[in-house]
Short mmCIF file of C-alpha atoms and ligand atoms in Angstrom, two decimals:
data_model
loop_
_atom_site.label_atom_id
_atom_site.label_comp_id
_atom_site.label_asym_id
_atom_site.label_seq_id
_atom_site.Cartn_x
_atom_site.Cartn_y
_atom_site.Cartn_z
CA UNK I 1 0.00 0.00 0.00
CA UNK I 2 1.59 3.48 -0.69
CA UNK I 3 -0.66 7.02 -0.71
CA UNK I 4 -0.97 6.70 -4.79
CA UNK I 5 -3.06 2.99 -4.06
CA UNK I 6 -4.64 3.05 -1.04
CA UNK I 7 -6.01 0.00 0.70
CA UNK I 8 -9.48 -0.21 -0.69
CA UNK I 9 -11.93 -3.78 0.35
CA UNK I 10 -15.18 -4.22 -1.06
CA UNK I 11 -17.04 -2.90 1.82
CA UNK I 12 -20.66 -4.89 2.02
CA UNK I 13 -21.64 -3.25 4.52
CA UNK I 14 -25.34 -2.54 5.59
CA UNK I 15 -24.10 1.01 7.20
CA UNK I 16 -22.30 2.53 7.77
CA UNK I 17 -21.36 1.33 4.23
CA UNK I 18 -19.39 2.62 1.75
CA UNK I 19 -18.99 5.88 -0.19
CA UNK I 20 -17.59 6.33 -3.48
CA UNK I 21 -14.39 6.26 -4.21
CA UNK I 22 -14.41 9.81 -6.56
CA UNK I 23 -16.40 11.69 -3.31
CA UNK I 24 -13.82 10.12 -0.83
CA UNK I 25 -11.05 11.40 -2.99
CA UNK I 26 -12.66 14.85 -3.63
CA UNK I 27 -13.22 14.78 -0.09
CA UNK I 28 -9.69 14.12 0.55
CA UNK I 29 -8.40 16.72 -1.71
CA UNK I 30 -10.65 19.15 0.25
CA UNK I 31 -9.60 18.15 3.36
CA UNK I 32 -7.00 20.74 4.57
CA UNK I 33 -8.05 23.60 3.06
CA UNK I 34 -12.00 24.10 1.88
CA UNK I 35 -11.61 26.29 -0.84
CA UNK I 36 -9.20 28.28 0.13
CA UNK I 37 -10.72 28.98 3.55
CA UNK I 38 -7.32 27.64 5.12
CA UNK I 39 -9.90 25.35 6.88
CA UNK I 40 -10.99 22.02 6.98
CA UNK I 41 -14.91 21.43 6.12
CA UNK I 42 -14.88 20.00 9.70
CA UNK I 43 -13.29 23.38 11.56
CA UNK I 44 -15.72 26.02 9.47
CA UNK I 45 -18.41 27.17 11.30
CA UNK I 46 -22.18 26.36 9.69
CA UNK I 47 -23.08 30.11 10.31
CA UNK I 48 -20.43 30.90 7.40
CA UNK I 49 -21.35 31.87 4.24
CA UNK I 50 -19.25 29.04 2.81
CA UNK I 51 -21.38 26.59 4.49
CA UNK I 52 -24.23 28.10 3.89
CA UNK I 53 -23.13 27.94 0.41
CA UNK I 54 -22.94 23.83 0.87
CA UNK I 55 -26.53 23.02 2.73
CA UNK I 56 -28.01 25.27 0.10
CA UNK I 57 -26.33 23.25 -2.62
CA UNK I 58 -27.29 19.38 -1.36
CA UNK I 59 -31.23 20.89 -0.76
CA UNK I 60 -31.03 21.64 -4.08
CA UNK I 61 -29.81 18.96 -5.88
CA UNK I 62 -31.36 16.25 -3.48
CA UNK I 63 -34.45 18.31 -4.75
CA UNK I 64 -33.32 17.90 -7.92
CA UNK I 65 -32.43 14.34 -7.95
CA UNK I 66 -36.00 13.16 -6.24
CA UNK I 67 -38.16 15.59 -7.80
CA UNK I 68 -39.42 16.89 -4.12
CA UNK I 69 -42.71 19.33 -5.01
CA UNK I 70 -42.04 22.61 -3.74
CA UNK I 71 -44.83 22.32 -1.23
CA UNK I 72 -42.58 19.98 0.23
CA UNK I 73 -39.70 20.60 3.11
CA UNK I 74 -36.11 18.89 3.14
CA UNK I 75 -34.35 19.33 6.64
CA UNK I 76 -31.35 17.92 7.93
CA UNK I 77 -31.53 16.47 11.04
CA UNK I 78 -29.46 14.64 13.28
CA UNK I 79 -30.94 11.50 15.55
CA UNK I 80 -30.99 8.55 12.43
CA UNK I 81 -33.37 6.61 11.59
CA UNK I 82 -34.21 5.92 15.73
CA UNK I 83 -34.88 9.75 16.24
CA UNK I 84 -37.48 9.85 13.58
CA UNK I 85 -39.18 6.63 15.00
CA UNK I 86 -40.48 9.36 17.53
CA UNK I 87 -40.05 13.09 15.63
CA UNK I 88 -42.84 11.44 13.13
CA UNK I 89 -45.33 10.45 15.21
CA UNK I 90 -44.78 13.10 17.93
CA UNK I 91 -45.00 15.95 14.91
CA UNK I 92 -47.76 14.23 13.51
CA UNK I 93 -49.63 14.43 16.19
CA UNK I 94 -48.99 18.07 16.84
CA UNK I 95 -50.55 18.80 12.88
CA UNK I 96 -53.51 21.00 12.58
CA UNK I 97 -55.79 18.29 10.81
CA UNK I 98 -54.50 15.46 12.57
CA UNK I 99 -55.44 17.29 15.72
CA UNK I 100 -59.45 18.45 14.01
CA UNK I 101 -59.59 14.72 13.36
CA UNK I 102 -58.94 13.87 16.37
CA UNK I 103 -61.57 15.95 17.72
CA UNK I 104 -64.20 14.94 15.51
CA UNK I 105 -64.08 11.19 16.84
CA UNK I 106 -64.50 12.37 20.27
CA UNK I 107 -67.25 14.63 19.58
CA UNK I 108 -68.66 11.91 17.64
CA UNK I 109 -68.03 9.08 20.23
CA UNK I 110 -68.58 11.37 23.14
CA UNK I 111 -67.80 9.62 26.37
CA UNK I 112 -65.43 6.92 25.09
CA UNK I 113 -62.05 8.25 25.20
CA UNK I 114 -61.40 6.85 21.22
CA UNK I 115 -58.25 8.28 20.01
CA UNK I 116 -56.90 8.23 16.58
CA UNK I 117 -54.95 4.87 15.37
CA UNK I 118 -51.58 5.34 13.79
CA UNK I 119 -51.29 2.47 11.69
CA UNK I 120 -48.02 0.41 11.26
CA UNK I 121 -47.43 -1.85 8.79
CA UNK I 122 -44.66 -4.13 10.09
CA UNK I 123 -42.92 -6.27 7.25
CA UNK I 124 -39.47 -6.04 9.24
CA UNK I 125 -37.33 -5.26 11.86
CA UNK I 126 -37.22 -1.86 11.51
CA UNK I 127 -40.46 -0.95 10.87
CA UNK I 128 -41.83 -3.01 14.43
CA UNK I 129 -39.04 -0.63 15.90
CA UNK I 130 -40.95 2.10 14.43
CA UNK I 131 -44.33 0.80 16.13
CA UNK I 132 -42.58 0.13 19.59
CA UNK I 133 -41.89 3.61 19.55
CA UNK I 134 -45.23 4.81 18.94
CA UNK I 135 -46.30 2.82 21.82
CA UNK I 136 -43.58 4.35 23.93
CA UNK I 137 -44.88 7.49 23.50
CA UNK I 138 -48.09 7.38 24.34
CA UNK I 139 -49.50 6.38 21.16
CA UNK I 140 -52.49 4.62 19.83
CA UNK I 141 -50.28 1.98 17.89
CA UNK I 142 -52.13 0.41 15.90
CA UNK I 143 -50.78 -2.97 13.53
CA UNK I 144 -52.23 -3.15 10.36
CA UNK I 145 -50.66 -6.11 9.20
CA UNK I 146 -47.84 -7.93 10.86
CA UNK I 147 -46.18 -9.86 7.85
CA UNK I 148 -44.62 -12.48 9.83
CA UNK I 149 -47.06 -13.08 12.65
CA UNK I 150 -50.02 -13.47 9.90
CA UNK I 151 -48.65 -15.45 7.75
CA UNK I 152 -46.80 -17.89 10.36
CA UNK I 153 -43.58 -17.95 8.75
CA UNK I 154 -40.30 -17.67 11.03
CA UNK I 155 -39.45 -14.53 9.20
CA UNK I 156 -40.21 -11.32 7.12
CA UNK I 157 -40.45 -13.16 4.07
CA UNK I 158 -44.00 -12.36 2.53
CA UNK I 159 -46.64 -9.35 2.69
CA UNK I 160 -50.20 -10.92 2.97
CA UNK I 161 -53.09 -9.58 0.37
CA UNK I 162 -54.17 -6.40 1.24
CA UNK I 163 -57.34 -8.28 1.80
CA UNK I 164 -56.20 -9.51 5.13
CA UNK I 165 -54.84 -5.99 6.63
CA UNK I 166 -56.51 -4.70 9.31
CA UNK I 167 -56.87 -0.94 7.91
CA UNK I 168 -58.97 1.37 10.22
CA UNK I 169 -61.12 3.52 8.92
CA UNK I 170 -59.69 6.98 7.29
CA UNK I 171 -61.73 9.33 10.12
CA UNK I 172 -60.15 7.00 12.51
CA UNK I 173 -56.21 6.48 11.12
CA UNK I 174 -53.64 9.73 12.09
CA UNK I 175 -51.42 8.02 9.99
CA UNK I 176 -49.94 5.14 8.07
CA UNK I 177 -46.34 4.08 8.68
CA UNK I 178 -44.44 1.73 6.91
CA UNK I 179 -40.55 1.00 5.78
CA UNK I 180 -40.04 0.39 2.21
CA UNK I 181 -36.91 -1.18 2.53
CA UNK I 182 -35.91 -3.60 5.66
CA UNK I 183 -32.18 -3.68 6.03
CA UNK I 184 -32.03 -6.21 8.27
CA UNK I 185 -34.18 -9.05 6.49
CA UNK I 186 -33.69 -7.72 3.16
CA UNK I 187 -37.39 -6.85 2.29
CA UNK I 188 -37.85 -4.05 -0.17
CA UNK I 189 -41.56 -3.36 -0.97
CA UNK I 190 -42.75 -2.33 -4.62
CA UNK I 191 -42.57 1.39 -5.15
CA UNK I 192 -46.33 1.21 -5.79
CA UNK I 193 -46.95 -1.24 -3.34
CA UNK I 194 -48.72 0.43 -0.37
CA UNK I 195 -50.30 3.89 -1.15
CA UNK I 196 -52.94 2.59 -4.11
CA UNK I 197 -53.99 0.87 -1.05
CA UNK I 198 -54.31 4.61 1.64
CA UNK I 199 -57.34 6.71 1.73
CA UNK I 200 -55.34 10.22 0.26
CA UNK I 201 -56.75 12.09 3.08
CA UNK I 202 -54.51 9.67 5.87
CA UNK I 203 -50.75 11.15 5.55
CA UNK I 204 -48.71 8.11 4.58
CA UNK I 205 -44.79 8.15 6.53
CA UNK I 206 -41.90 6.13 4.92
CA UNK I 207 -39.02 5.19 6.15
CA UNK I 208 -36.48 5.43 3.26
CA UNK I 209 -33.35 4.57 4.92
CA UNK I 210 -32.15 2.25 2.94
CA UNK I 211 -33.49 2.52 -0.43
CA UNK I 212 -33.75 6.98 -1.24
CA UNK I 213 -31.82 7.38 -3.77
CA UNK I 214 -31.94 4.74 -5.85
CA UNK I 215 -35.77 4.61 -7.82
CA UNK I 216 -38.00 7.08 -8.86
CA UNK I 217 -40.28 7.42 -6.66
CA UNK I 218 -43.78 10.13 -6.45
CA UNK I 219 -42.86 11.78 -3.47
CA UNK I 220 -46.93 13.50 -3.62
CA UNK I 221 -48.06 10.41 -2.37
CA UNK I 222 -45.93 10.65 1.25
CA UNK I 223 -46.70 12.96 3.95
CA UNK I 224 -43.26 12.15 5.62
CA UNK I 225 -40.40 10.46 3.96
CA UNK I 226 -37.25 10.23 6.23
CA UNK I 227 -33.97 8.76 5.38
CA UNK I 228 -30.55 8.14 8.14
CA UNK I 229 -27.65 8.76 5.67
CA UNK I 230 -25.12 6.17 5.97
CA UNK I 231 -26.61 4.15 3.46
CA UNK I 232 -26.62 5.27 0.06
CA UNK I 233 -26.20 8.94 0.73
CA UNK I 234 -22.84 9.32 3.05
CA UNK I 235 -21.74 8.87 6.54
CA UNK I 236 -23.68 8.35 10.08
CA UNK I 237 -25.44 11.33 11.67
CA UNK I 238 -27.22 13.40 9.44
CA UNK I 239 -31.12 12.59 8.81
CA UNK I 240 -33.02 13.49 6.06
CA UNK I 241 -36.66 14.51 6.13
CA UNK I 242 -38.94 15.39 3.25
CA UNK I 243 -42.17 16.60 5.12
CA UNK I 244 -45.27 18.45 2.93
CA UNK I 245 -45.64 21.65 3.90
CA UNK I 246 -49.58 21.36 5.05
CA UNK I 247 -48.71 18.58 8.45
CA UNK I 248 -46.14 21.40 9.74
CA UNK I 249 -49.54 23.43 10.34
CA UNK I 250 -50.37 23.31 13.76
CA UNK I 251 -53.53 24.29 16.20
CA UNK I 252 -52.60 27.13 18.97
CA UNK I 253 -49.36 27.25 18.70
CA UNK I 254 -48.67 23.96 20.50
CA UNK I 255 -45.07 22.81 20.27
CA UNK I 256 -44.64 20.79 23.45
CA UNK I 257 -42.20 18.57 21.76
CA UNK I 258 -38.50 18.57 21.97
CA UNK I 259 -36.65 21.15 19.24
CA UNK I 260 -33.91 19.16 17.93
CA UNK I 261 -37.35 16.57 16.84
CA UNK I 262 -39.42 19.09 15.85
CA UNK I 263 -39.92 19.97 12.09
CA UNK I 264 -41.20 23.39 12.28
CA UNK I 265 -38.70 24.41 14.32
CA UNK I 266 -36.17 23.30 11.56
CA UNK I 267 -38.73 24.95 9.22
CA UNK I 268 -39.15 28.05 11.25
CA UNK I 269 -35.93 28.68 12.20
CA UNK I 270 -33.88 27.21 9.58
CA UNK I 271 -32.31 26.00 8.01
CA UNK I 272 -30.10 25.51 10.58
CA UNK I 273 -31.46 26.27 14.23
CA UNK I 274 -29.12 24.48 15.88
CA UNK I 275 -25.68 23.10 15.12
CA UNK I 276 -26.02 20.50 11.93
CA UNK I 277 -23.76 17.49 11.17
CA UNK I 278 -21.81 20.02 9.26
CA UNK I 279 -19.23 17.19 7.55
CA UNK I 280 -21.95 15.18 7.12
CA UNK I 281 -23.74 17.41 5.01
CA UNK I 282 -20.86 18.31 2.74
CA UNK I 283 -20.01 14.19 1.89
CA UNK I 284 -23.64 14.03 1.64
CA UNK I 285 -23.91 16.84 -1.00
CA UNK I 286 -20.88 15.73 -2.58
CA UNK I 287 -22.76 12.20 -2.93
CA UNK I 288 -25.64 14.42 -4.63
CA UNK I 289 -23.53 15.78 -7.19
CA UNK I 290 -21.65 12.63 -7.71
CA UNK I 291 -25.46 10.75 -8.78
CA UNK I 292 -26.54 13.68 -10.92
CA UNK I 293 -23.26 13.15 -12.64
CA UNK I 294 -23.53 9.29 -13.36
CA UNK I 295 -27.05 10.47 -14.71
CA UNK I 296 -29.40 10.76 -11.76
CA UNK I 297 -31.90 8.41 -10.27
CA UNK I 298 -32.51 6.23 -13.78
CA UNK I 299 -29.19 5.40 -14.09
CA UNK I 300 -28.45 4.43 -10.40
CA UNK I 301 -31.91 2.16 -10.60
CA UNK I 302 -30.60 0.61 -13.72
CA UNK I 303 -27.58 -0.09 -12.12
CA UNK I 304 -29.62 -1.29 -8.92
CA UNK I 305 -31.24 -3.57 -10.97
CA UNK I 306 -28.79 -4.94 -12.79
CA UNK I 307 -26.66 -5.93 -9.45
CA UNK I 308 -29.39 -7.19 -7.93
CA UNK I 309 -29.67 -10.08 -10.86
CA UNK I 310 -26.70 -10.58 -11.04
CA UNK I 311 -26.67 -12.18 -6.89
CA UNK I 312 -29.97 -13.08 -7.20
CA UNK I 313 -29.76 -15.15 -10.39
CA UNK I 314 -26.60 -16.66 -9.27
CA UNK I 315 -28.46 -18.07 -5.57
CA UNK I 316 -30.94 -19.03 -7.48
CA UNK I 317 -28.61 -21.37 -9.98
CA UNK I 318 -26.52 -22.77 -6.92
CA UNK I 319 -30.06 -23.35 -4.80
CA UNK I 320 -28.05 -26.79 -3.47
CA UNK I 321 -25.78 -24.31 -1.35
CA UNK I 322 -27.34 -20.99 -0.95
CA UNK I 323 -31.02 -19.94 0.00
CA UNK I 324 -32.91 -16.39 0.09
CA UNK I 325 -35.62 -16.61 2.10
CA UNK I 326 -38.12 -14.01 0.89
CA UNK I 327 -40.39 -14.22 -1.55
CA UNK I 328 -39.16 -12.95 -5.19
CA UNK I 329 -41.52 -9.99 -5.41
CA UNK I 330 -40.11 -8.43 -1.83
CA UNK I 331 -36.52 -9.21 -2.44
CA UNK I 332 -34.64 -6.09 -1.47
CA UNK I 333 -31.87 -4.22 -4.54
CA UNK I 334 -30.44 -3.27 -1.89
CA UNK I 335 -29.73 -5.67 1.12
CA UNK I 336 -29.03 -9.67 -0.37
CA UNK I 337 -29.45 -11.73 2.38
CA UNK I 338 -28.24 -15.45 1.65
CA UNK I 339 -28.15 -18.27 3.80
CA UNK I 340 -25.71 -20.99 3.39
CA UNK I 341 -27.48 -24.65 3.09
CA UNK I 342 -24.05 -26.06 4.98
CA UNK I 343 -23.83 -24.15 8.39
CA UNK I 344 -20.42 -25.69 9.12
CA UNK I 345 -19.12 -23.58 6.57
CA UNK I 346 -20.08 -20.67 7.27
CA UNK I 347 -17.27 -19.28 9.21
CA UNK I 348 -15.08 -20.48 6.46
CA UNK I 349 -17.00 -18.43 3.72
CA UNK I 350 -16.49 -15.41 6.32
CA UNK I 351 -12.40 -15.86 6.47
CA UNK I 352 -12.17 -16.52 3.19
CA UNK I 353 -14.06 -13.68 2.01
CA UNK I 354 -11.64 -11.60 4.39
CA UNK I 355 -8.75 -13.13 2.24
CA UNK I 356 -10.06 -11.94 -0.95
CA UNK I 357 -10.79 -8.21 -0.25
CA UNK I 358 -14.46 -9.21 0.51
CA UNK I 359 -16.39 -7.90 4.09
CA UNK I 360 -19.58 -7.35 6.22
CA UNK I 361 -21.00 -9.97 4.20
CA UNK I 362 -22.44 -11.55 7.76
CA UNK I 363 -25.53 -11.27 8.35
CA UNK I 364 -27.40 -9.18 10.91
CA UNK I 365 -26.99 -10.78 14.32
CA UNK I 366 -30.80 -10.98 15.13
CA UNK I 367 -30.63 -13.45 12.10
CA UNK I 368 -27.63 -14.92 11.20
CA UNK I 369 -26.45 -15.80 7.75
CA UNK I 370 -25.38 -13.72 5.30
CA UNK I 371 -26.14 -10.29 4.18
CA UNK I 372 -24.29 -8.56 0.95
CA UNK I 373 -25.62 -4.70 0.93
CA UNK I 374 -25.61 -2.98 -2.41
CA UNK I 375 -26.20 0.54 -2.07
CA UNK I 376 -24.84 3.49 -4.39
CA UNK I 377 -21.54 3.10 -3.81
CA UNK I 378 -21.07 -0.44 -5.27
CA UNK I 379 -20.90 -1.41 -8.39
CA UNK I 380 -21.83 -3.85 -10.97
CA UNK I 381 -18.00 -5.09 -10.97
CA UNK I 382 -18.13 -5.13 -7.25
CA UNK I 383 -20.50 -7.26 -7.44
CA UNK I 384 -19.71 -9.71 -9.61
CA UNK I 385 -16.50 -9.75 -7.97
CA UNK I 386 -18.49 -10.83 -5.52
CA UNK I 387 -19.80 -13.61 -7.25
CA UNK I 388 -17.26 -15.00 -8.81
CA UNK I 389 -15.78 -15.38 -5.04
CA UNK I 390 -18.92 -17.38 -3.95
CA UNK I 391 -18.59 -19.47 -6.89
CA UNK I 392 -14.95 -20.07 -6.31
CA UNK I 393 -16.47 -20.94 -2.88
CA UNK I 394 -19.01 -23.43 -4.05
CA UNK I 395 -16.10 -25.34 -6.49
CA UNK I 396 -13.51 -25.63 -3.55
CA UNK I 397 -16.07 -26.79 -1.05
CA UNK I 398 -18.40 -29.05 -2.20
C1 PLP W 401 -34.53 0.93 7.52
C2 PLP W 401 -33.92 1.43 8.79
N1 PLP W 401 -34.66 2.21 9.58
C3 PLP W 401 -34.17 2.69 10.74
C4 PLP W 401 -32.90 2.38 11.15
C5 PLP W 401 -32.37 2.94 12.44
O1 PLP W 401 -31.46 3.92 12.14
P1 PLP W 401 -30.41 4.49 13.22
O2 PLP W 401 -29.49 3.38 13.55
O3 PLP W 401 -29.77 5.61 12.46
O4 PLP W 401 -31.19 4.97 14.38
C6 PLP W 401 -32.08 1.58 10.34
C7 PLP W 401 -30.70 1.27 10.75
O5 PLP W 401 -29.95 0.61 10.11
C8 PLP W 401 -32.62 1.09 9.14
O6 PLP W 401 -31.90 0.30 8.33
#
């Protein structure tokens, strides 16, 4: 290794994953002085108009890139995808017409305390997180389908018919949560594959962690979209939201929520109330610039696409060693999970992996096997690099 080739793996990670290569070496070439400032991005102060130049920038081409309406609000938060478990119900609950709903049902059920459902849709890990939460705070959490649980399978592997969900009426439903992509057990829904389903009038919140950036998708059909970044869009500690404009209204002035969660405040007082993740936001908008480059959102979901078949198609030809669990319409672009048929191996694929330049390929500890995560930053040769390994694998060991 010498400073013209650094050390470079093939970083699977599920995230903090990687970045690419030309916005770590930008990056790096910016590092000791921004632009002449004499400064590092890291030691200039987010009240400067050189930073100020930077947020600007990434809300615009994020913008951009996702076609965000104008009626809609980008802020950059910090507290990941955990801190918006909470700042989107708590806000929600604080909006002017979730608040008249809410006092329609007890004027029209007067006498029986009945308070508004938020309705989860749990087809993961992460999105029963996000209905924990609710409960935590007071919430009416309501399930609307639990994937697993009604369909009796060990796992996250299936979403039942629409049919079967338990989806409360629109007077009665604050709002309707869901994750469209579950890092953990690799379960990415269809882009179209829960709003057809929403009364318009019920705000529909997505958590986008691990899949923004990477399809087209109509972002008039969300109320809240909210993404952590250190998945496709650069490192740990900034949050994304994209809220429309109408939920930040709120009834007398009632903000009795905490101000690094709450939206208006951001909106209010922003863009920048409080201190952001300033670094964060510059690798974040040099990620921006970097997609619009390789030709925007088609071209990354081509690419998406096409490394996805390429792991999926080669599980499915070597089905006597490797197995993906969920079911072919909900298999996630974006996190391959794999088990291996031989467990005894296992550790073996892990070391060997190591040896050829190959990591975080294990799988998330609440359920073992393997995971390879394909976000932004990898590419088709990555991974068929990867294949080719697992192949190797499969001719050595058995
Ligand atoms: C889809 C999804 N939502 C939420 C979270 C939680 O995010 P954080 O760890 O930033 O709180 C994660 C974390 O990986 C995630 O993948």
């Amino acid at each position: 290794m010498n400073s013209q080739t650094p050390h470079r793996v093939l970083n699977f990670s599920a995230g903090p994953s990687a970045i690419p290569l030309p916005v770590l070496q930008k990056a790096q070439a910016e590092f000791l002085d921004y632009k002449n400032t004499g400064m590092s991005i890291m030691e200039l102060s987010h009240r400067s108009e050189t930073f100020e130049a930077i947020i600007q920038k990434a809300e615009d081409d994020l913008r951009e890139l996702l076609e965000i309406p104008s009626n809609y609000k980008v802020i950059f938060m910090q507290g990941g995808g955990t801190g918006e478990f909470a700042a989107t119900h708590l806000n929600l609950m604080l909006s002017k017409s979730i608040v008249e709903k809410q006092r329609k049902l007890s004027e029209a059920n007067p006498g029986q305390n009945k308070t508004l459902k938020c309705g989860y849709i749990v087809s993961g890990i992460w999105s029963k997180k996000g209905h924990q939460e609710c409960k935590r705070l007071g919430g009416n959490a309501h399930v609307i389908v639990d994937s697993k649980e009604s369909l009796g399978q060990s796992g996250y592997y299936d979403l039942p018919p629409v049919s079967s969900w338990d989806l409360p009426k629109p007077e009665e439903t604050a709002y309707v949560y869901y994750c469209d992509n579950e890092t953990i057990g690799g379960f990415e829904m269809k882009s179209d594959s829960i709003y057809p389903h929403i009364d318009p009038s019920v705000p529909i919140v997505c958590d986008m962690s691990s899949n923004i950036l990477t399809r087209k998708v109509d972002i008039s059909k969300f109320g809240i979209i909210y993404a952590g970044a250190q998945k496709n869009l650069g490192p740990s500690g900034l949050t994304i939201v994209i809220v429309r404009d109408d939920l930040l209204e709120r009834k007398d002035s009632i903000n009795n929520i905490p101000s690094v969660l709450d939206y208006k405040y951001f909106v209010d007082e922003g863009p920048m109330p409080h201190t952001p993740p300033t670094f964060g936001i510059y690798i974040c908008g040099l990620v921006f610039e970097y997609v619009k480059q390789l030709g925007g959102i088609p071209t990354m979901e081509e690419m998406d696409r096409k490394k996805a078949d390429l792991i999926y198609n080669f599980i499915d030809s070597h089905s006597n060693y490797f197995t993906n669990p969920i079911s072919p319409s909900y298999r996630s672009r974006m996190n391959v999970v794999f088990i291996l048929n031989n467990k005894s191996l296992e550790k073996k694929l892990i070391e060997e992996a190591k040896d050829a330049g190959i990591v975080e390929i294990k799988g998330h500890r609440s359920v073992g096997g393997f995971r390879a995560s394909l976000y932004n930053a990898i590419t088709v040769d990555n991974v068929q690099a990867l294949v080719d390994f697992l192949s190797a694998f499969c001719e050595k060991h058995f």
